[in-house]
Backbone as JSON, one array per atom type, in Angstrom:
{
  "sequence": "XXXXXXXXXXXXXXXXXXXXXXXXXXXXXXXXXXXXXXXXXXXXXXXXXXXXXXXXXXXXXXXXXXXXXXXXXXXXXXXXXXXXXXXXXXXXXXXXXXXXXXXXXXXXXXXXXXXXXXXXXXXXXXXXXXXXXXXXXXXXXXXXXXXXXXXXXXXXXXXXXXXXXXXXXXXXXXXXXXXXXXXXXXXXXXXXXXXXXXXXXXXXXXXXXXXXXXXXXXXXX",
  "N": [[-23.62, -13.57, -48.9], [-25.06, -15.7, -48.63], [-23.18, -17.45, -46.53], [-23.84, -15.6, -44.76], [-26.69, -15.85, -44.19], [-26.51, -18.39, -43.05], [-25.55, -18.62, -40.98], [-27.13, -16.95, -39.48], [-29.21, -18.39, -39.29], [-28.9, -20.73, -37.85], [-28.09, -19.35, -35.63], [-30.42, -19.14, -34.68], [-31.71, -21.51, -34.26], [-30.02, -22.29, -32.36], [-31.24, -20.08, -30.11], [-33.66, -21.32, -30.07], [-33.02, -23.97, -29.42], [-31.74, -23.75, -26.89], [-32.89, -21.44, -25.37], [-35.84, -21.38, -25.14], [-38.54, -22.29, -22.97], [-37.52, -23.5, -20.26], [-35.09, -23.85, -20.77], [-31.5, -24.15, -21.28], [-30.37, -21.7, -20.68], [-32.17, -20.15, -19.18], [-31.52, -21.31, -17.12], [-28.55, -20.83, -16.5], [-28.56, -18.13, -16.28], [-30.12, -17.76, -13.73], [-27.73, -17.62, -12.21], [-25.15, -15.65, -10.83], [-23.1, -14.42, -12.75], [-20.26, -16.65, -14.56], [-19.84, -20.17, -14.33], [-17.35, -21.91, -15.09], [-15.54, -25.21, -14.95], [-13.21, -25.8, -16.08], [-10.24, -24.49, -18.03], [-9.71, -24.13, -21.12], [-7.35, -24.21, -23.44], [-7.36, -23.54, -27.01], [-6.82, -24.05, -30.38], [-6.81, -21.41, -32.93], [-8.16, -22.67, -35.19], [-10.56, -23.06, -37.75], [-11.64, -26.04, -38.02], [-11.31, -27.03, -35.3], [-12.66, -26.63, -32.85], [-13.61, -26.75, -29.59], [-15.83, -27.24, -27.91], [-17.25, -28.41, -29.63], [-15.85, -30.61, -30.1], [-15.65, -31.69, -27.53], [-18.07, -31.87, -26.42], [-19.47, -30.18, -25.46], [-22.12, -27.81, -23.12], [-23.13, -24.37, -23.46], [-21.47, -22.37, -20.87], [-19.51, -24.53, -19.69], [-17.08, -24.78, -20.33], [-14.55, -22.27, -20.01], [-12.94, -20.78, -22.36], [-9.76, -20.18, -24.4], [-8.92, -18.93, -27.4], [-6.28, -19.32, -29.6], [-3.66, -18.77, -32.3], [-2.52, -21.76, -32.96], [-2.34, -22.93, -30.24], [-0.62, -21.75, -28.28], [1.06, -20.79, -25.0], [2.23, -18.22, -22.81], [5.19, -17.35, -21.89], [5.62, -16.32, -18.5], [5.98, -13.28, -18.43], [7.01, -9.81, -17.99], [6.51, -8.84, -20.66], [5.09, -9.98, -21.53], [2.28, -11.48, -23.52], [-0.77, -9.29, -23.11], [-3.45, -10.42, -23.79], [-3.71, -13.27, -24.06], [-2.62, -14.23, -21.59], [-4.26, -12.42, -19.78], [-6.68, -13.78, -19.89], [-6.02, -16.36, -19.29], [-4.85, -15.57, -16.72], [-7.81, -14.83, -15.68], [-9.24, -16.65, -15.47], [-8.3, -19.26, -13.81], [-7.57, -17.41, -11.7], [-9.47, -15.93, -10.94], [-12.16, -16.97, -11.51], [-11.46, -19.75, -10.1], [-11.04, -22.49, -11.63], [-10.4, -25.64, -11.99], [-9.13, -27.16, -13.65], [-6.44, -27.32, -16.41], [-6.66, -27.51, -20.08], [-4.93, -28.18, -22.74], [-5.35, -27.51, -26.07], [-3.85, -29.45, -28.68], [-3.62, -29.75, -32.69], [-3.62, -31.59, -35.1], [-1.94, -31.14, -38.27], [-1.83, -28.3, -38.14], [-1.53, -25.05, -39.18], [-0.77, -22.92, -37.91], [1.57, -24.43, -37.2], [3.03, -25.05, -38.82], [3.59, -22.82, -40.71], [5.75, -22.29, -38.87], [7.61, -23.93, -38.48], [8.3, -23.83, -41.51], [9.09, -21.08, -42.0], [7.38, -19.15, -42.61], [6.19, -16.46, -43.73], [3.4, -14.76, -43.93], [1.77, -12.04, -43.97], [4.01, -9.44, -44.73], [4.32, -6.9, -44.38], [3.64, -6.9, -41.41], [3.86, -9.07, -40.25], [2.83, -10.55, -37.87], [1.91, -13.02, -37.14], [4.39, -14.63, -37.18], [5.97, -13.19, -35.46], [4.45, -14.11, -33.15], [4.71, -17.27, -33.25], [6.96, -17.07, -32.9], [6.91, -18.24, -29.77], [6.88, -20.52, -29.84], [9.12, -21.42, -30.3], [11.16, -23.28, -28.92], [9.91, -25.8, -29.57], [10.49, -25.96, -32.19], [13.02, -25.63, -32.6], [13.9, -28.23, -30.85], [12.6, -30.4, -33.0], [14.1, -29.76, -34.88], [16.34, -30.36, -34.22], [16.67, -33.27, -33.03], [15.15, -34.98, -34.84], [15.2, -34.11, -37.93], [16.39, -35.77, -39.86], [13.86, -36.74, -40.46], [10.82, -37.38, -42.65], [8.9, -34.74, -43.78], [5.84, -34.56, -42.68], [6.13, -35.85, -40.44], [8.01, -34.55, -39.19], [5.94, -32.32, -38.44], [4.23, -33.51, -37.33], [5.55, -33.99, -34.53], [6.28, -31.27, -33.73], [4.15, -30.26, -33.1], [3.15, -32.19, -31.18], [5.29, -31.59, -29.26], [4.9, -28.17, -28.94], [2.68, -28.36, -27.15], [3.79, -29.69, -24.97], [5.41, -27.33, -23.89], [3.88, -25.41, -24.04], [2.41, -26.27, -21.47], [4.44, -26.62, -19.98], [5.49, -23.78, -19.79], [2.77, -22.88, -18.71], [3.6, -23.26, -15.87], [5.1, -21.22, -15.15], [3.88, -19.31, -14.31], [3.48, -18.02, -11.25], [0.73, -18.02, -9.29], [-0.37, -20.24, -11.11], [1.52, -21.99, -10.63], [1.67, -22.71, -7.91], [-1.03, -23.12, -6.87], [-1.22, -26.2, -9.03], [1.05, -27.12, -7.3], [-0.39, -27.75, -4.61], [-2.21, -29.08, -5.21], [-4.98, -28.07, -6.32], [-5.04, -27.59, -8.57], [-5.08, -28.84, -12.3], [-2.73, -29.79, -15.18], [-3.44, -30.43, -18.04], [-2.22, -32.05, -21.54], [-3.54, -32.27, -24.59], [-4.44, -33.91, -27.44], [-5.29, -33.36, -31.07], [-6.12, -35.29, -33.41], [-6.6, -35.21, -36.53], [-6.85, -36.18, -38.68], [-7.14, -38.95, -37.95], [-9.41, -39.12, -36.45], [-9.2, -38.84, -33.6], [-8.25, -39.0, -30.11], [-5.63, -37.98, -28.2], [-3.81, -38.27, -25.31], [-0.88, -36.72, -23.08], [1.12, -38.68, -20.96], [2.67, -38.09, -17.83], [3.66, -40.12, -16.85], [4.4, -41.79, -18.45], [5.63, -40.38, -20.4], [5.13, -39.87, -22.61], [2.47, -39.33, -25.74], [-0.68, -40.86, -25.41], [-3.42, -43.37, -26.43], [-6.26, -41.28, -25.77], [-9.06, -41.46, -26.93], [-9.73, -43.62, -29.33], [-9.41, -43.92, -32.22], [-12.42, -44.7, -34.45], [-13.73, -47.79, -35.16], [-13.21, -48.66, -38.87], [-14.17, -51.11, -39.68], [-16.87, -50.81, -38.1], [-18.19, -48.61, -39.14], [-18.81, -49.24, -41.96], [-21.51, -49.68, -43.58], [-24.39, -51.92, -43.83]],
  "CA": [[-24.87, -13.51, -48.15], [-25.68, -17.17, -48.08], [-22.91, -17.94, -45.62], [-24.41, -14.96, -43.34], [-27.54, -16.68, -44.07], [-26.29, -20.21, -42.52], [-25.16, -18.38, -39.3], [-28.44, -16.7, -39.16], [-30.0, -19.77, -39.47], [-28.17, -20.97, -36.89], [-28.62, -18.69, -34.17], [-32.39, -19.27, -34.83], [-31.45, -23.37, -33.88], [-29.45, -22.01, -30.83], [-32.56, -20.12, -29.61], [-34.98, -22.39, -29.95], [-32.5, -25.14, -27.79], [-31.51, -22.66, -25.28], [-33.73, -19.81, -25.13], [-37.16, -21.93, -24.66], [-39.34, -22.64, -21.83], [-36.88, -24.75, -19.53], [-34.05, -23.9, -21.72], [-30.5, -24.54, -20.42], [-29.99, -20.11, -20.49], [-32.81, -19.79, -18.13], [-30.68, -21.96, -15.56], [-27.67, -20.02, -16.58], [-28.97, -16.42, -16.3], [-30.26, -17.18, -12.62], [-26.52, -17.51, -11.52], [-24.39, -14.83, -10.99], [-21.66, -15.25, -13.73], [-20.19, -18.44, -14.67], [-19.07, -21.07, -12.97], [-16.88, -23.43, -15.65], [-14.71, -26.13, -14.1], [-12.14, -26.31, -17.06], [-10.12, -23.38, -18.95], [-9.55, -24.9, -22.42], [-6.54, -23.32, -24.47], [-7.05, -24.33, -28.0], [-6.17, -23.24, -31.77], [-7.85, -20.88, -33.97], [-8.17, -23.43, -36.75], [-11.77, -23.26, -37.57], [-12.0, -27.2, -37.6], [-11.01, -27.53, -34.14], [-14.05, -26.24, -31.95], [-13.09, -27.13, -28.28], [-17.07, -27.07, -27.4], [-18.19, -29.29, -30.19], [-15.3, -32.06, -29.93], [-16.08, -32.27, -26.21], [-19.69, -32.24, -26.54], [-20.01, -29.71, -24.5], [-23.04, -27.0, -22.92], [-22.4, -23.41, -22.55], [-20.82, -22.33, -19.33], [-18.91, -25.74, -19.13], [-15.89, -24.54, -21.28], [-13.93, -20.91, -20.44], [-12.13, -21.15, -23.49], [-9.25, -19.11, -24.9], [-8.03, -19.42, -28.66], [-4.86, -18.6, -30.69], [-2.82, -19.19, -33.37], [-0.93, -23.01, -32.21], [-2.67, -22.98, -28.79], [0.39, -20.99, -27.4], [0.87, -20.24, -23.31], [3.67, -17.36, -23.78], [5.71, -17.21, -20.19], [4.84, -15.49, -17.67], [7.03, -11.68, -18.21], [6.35, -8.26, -18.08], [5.94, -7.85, -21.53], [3.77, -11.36, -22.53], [0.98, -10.52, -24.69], [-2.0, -9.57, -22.39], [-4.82, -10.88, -24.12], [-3.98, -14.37, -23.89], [-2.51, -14.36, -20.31], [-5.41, -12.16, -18.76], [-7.4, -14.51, -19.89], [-5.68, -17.56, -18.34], [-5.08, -15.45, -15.21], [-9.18, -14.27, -15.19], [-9.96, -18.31, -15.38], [-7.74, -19.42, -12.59], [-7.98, -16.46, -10.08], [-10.66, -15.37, -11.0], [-12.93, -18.37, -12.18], [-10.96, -21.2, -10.09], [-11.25, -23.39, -12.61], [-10.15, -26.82, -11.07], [-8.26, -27.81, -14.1], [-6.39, -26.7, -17.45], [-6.44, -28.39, -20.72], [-3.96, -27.42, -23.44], [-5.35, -28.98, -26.6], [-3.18, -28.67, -29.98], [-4.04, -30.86, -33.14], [-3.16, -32.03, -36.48], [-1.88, -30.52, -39.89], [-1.83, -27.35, -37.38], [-1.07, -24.27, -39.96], [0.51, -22.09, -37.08], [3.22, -25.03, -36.69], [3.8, -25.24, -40.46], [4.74, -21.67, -40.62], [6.8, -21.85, -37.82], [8.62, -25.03, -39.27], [9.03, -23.38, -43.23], [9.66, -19.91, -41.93], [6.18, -18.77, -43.39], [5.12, -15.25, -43.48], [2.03, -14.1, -44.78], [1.72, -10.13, -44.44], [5.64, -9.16, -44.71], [4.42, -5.69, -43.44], [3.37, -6.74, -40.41], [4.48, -10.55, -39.55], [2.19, -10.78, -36.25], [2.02, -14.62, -37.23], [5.85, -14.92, -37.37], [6.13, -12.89, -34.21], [3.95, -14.66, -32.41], [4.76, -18.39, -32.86], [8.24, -17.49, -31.55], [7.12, -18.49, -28.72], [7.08, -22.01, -30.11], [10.78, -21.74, -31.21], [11.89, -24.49, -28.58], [10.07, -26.59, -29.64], [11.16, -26.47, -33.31], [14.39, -26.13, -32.3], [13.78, -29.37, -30.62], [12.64, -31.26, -33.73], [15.09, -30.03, -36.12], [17.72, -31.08, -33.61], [16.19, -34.57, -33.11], [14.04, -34.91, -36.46], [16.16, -33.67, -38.6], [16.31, -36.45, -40.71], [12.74, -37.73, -40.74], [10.12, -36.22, -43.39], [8.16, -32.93, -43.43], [4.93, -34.97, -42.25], [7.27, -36.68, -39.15], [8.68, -33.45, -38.07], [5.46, -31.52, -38.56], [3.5, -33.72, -35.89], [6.6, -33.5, -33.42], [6.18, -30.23, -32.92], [2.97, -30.43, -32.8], [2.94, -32.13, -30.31], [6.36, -30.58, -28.61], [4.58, -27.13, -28.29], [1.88, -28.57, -26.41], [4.35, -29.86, -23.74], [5.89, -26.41, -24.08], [2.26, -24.52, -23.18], [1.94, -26.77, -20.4], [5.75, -26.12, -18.57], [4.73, -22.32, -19.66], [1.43, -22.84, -17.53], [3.9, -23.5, -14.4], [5.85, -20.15, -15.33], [2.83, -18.1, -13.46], [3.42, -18.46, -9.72], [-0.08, -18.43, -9.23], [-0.63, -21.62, -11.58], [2.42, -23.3, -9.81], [1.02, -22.67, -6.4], [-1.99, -23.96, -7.02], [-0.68, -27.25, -9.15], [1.65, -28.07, -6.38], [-1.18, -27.54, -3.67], [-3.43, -30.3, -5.59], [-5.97, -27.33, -6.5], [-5.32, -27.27, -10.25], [-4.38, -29.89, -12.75], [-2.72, -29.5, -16.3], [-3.4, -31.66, -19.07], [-2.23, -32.16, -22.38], [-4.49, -33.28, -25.61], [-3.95, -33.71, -28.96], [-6.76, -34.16, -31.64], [-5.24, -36.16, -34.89], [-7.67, -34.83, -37.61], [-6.59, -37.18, -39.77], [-7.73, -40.19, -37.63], [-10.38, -38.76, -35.64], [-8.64, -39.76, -32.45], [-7.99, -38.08, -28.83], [-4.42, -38.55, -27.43], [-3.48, -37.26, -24.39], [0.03, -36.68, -22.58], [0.44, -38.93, -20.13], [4.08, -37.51, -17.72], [4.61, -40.97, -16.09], [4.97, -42.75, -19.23], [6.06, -38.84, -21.15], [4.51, -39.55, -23.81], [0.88, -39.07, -25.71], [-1.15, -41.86, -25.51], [-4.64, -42.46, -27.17], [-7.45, -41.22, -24.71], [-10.03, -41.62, -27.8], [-9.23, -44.13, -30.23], [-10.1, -44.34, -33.75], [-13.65, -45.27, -34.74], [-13.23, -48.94, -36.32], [-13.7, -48.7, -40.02], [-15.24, -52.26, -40.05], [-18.21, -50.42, -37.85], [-18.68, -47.54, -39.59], [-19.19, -49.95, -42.58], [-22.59, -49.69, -44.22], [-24.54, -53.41, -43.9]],
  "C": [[-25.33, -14.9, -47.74], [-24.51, -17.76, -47.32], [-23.71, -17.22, -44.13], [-26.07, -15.49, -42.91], [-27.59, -17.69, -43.66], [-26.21, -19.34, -41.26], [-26.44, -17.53, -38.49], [-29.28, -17.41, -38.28], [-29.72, -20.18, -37.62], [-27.67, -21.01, -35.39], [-29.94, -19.0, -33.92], [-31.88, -20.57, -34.39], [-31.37, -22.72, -32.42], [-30.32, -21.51, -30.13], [-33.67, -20.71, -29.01], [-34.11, -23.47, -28.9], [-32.6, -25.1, -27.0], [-31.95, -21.79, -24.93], [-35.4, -20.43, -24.8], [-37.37, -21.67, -23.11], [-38.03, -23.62, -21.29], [-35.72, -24.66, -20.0], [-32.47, -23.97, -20.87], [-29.87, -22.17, -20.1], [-31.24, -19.78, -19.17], [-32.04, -20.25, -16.99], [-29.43, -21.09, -15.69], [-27.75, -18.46, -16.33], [-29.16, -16.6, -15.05], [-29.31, -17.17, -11.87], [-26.0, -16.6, -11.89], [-23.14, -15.04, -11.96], [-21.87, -16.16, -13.9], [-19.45, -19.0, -13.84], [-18.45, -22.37, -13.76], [-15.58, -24.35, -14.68], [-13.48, -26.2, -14.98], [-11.94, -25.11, -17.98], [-9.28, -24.53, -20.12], [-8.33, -24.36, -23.29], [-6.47, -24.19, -26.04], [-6.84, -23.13, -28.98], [-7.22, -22.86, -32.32], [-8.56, -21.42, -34.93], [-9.82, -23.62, -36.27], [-11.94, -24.88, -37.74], [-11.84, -27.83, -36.34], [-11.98, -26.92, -32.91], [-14.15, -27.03, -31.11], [-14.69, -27.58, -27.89], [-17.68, -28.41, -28.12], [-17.15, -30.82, -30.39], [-15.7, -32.28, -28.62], [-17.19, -32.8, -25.76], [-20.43, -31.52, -25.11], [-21.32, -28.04, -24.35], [-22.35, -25.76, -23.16], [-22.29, -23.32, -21.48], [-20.37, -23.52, -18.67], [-17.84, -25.41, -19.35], [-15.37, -23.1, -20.93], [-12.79, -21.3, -21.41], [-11.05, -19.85, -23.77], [-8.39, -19.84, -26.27], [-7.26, -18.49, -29.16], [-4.44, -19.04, -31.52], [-1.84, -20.44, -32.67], [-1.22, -23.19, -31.25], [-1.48, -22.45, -28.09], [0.03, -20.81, -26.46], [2.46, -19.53, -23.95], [3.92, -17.75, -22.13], [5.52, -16.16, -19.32], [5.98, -14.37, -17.9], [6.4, -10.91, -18.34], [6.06, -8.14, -19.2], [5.46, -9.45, -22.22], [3.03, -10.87, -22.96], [-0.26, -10.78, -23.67], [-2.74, -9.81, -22.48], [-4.78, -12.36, -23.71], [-3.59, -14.56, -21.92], [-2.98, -13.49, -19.4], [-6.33, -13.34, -19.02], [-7.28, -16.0, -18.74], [-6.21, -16.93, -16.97], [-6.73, -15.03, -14.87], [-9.86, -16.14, -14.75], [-9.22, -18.79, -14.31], [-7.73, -18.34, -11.51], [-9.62, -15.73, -9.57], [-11.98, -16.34, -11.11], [-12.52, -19.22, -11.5], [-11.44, -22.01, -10.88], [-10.52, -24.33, -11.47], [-8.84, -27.83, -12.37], [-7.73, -27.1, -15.98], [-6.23, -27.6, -18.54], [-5.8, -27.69, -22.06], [-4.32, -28.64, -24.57], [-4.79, -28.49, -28.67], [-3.89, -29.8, -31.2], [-2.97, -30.89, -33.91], [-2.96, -31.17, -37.52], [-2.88, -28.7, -39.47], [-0.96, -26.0, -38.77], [-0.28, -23.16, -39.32], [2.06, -22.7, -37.35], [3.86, -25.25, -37.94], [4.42, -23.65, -40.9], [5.76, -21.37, -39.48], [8.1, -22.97, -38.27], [9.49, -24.58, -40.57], [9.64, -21.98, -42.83], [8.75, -18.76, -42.74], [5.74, -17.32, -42.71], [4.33, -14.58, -44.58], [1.24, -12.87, -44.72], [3.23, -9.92, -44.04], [5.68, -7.67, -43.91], [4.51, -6.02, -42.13], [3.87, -8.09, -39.38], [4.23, -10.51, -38.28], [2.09, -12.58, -36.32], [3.39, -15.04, -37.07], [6.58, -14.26, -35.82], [5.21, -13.65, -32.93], [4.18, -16.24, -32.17], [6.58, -18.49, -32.47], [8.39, -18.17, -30.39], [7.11, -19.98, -28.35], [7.91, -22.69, -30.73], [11.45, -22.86, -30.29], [11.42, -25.64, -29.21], [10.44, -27.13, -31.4], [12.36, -26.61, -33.46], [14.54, -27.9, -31.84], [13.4, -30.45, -31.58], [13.74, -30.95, -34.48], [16.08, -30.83, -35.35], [17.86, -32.89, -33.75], [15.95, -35.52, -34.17], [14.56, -34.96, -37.84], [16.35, -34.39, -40.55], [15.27, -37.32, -41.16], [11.94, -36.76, -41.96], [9.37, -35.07, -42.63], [7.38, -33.32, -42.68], [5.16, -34.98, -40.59], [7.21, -35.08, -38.0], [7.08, -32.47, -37.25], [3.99, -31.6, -37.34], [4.07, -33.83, -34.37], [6.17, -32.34, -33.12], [5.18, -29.75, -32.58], [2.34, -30.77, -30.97], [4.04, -31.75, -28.32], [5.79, -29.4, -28.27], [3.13, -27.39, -27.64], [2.44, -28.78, -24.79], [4.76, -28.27, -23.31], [4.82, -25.31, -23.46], [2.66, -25.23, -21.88], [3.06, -26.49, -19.07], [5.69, -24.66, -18.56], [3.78, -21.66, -18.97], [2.41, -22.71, -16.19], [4.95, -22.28, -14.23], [5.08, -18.81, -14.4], [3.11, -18.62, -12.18], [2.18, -18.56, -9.45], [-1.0, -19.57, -10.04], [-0.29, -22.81, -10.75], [1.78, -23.45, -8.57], [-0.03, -23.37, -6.32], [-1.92, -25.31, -7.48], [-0.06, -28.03, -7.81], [0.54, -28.32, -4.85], [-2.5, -28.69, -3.85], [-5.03, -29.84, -5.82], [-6.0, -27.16, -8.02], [-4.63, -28.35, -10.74], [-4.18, -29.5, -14.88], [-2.93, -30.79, -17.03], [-2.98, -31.63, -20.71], [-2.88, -32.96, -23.44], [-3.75, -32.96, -26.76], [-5.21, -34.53, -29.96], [-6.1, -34.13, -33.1], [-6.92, -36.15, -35.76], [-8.01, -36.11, -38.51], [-7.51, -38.62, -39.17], [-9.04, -40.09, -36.94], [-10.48, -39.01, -34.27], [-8.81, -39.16, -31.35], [-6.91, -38.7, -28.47], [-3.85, -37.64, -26.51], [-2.2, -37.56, -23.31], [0.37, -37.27, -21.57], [2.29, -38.88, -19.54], [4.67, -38.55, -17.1], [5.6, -42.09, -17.29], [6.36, -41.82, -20.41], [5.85, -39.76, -22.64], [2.51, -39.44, -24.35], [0.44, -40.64, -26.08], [-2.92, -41.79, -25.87], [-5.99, -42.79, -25.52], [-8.88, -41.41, -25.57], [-9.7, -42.35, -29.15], [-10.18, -44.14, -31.59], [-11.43, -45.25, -33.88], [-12.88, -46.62, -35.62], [-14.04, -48.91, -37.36], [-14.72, -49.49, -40.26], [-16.89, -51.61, -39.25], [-18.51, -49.69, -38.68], [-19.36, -48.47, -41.35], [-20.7, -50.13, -42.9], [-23.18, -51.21, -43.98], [-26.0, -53.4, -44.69]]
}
């Protein structure tokens, strides 16, 4: 009861922000729908909250979360929850740009690395990050010989590239990309450091778009 009591709470905050006199929902309610500029694909992991690392309003963010931030490929039998969604935010929503953002000490990519299943009846976690078997294929191949840690942020950040050439698997993504109407991006948010690093395809690799707070500030005086 006293967690349902925090989220209570909670909503009562959200209210009072956005539900006032002048409140940012009064400006939102007199538009038809929404109108976000950016579909977000991030991971379930409750420390990773796409809205509150960005620092962003509602109706800035169409968001869609999963297990690993997965994009499956575009086929007849992809899983329709996550790729209506995409396709409702790009055809539906033009969004103007996509951001594919995976992190750190990611618990999808650690069962997809050990071979982790956790209901044996049903293995929807084990069926589902198949679709992030290149890119573990791609570290063991590579990796192979580095530690668990090593490998475990490779693929990390391997099935991020992996979403993102998956994004260009929809003809209506590609069309748009090559037309200079949509733009993909890759992030990556390093828990551990508190960082932002983001993919950058001229150099192909991630580079930091948010660097580490310096200790010596944070430093008490």
């Amino acid at each position: 009861m006293h967690e349902l009591q925090k989220f209570i709470s909670g909503f009562l905050k959200f209210q009072e922000n956005y539900f006032g006199e002048d409140g940012l929902f009064e400006r939102l309610k007199l538009h038809e729908g929404q109108h976000p500029t950016t579909l977000l694909i991030g991971c379930c992991d409750s420390r990773v909250d796409p809205a509150l690392l960005t620092g962003c309003d509602p109706g800035d963010l169409f968001v869609v979360r999963n297990v690993a931030n997965l994009v499956p490929t575009c086929t007849p039998d992809a899983p329709p929850g996550v790729s209506s969604a995409i396709e409702f935010a790009v055809c539906g929503l033009e969004v103007e740009r996509v951001i594919v953002l995976g992190h750190a000490r990611c618990g999808g990519i650690r069962a997809l690395l050990q071979g982790q299943v956790v209901a044996p009846d049903t293995d929807f976690l084990g069926r589902w990050m198949r679709f992030a078997a290149p890119a573990k294929a791609k570290v063991q191949r590579e990796l192979a010989h580095r530690p668990e840690a090593d490998q475990q942020r490779a693929c990390e950040l391997a099935s991020i590239l992996l979403s993102l050439d998956n994004l260009l698997s929809y003809p209506w993504i590609r069309t748009r990309v090559e037309a200079g109407r949509l733009t993909l991006h890759g992030w990556y948010f390093d828990i551990e450091a508190g960082a932002l690093l983001a993919y950058s395809p001229r150099r192909q690799e991630f580079l930091p778009l948010v660097c580490p707070l310096d200790p010596a500030a944070r430093a008490p005086r």
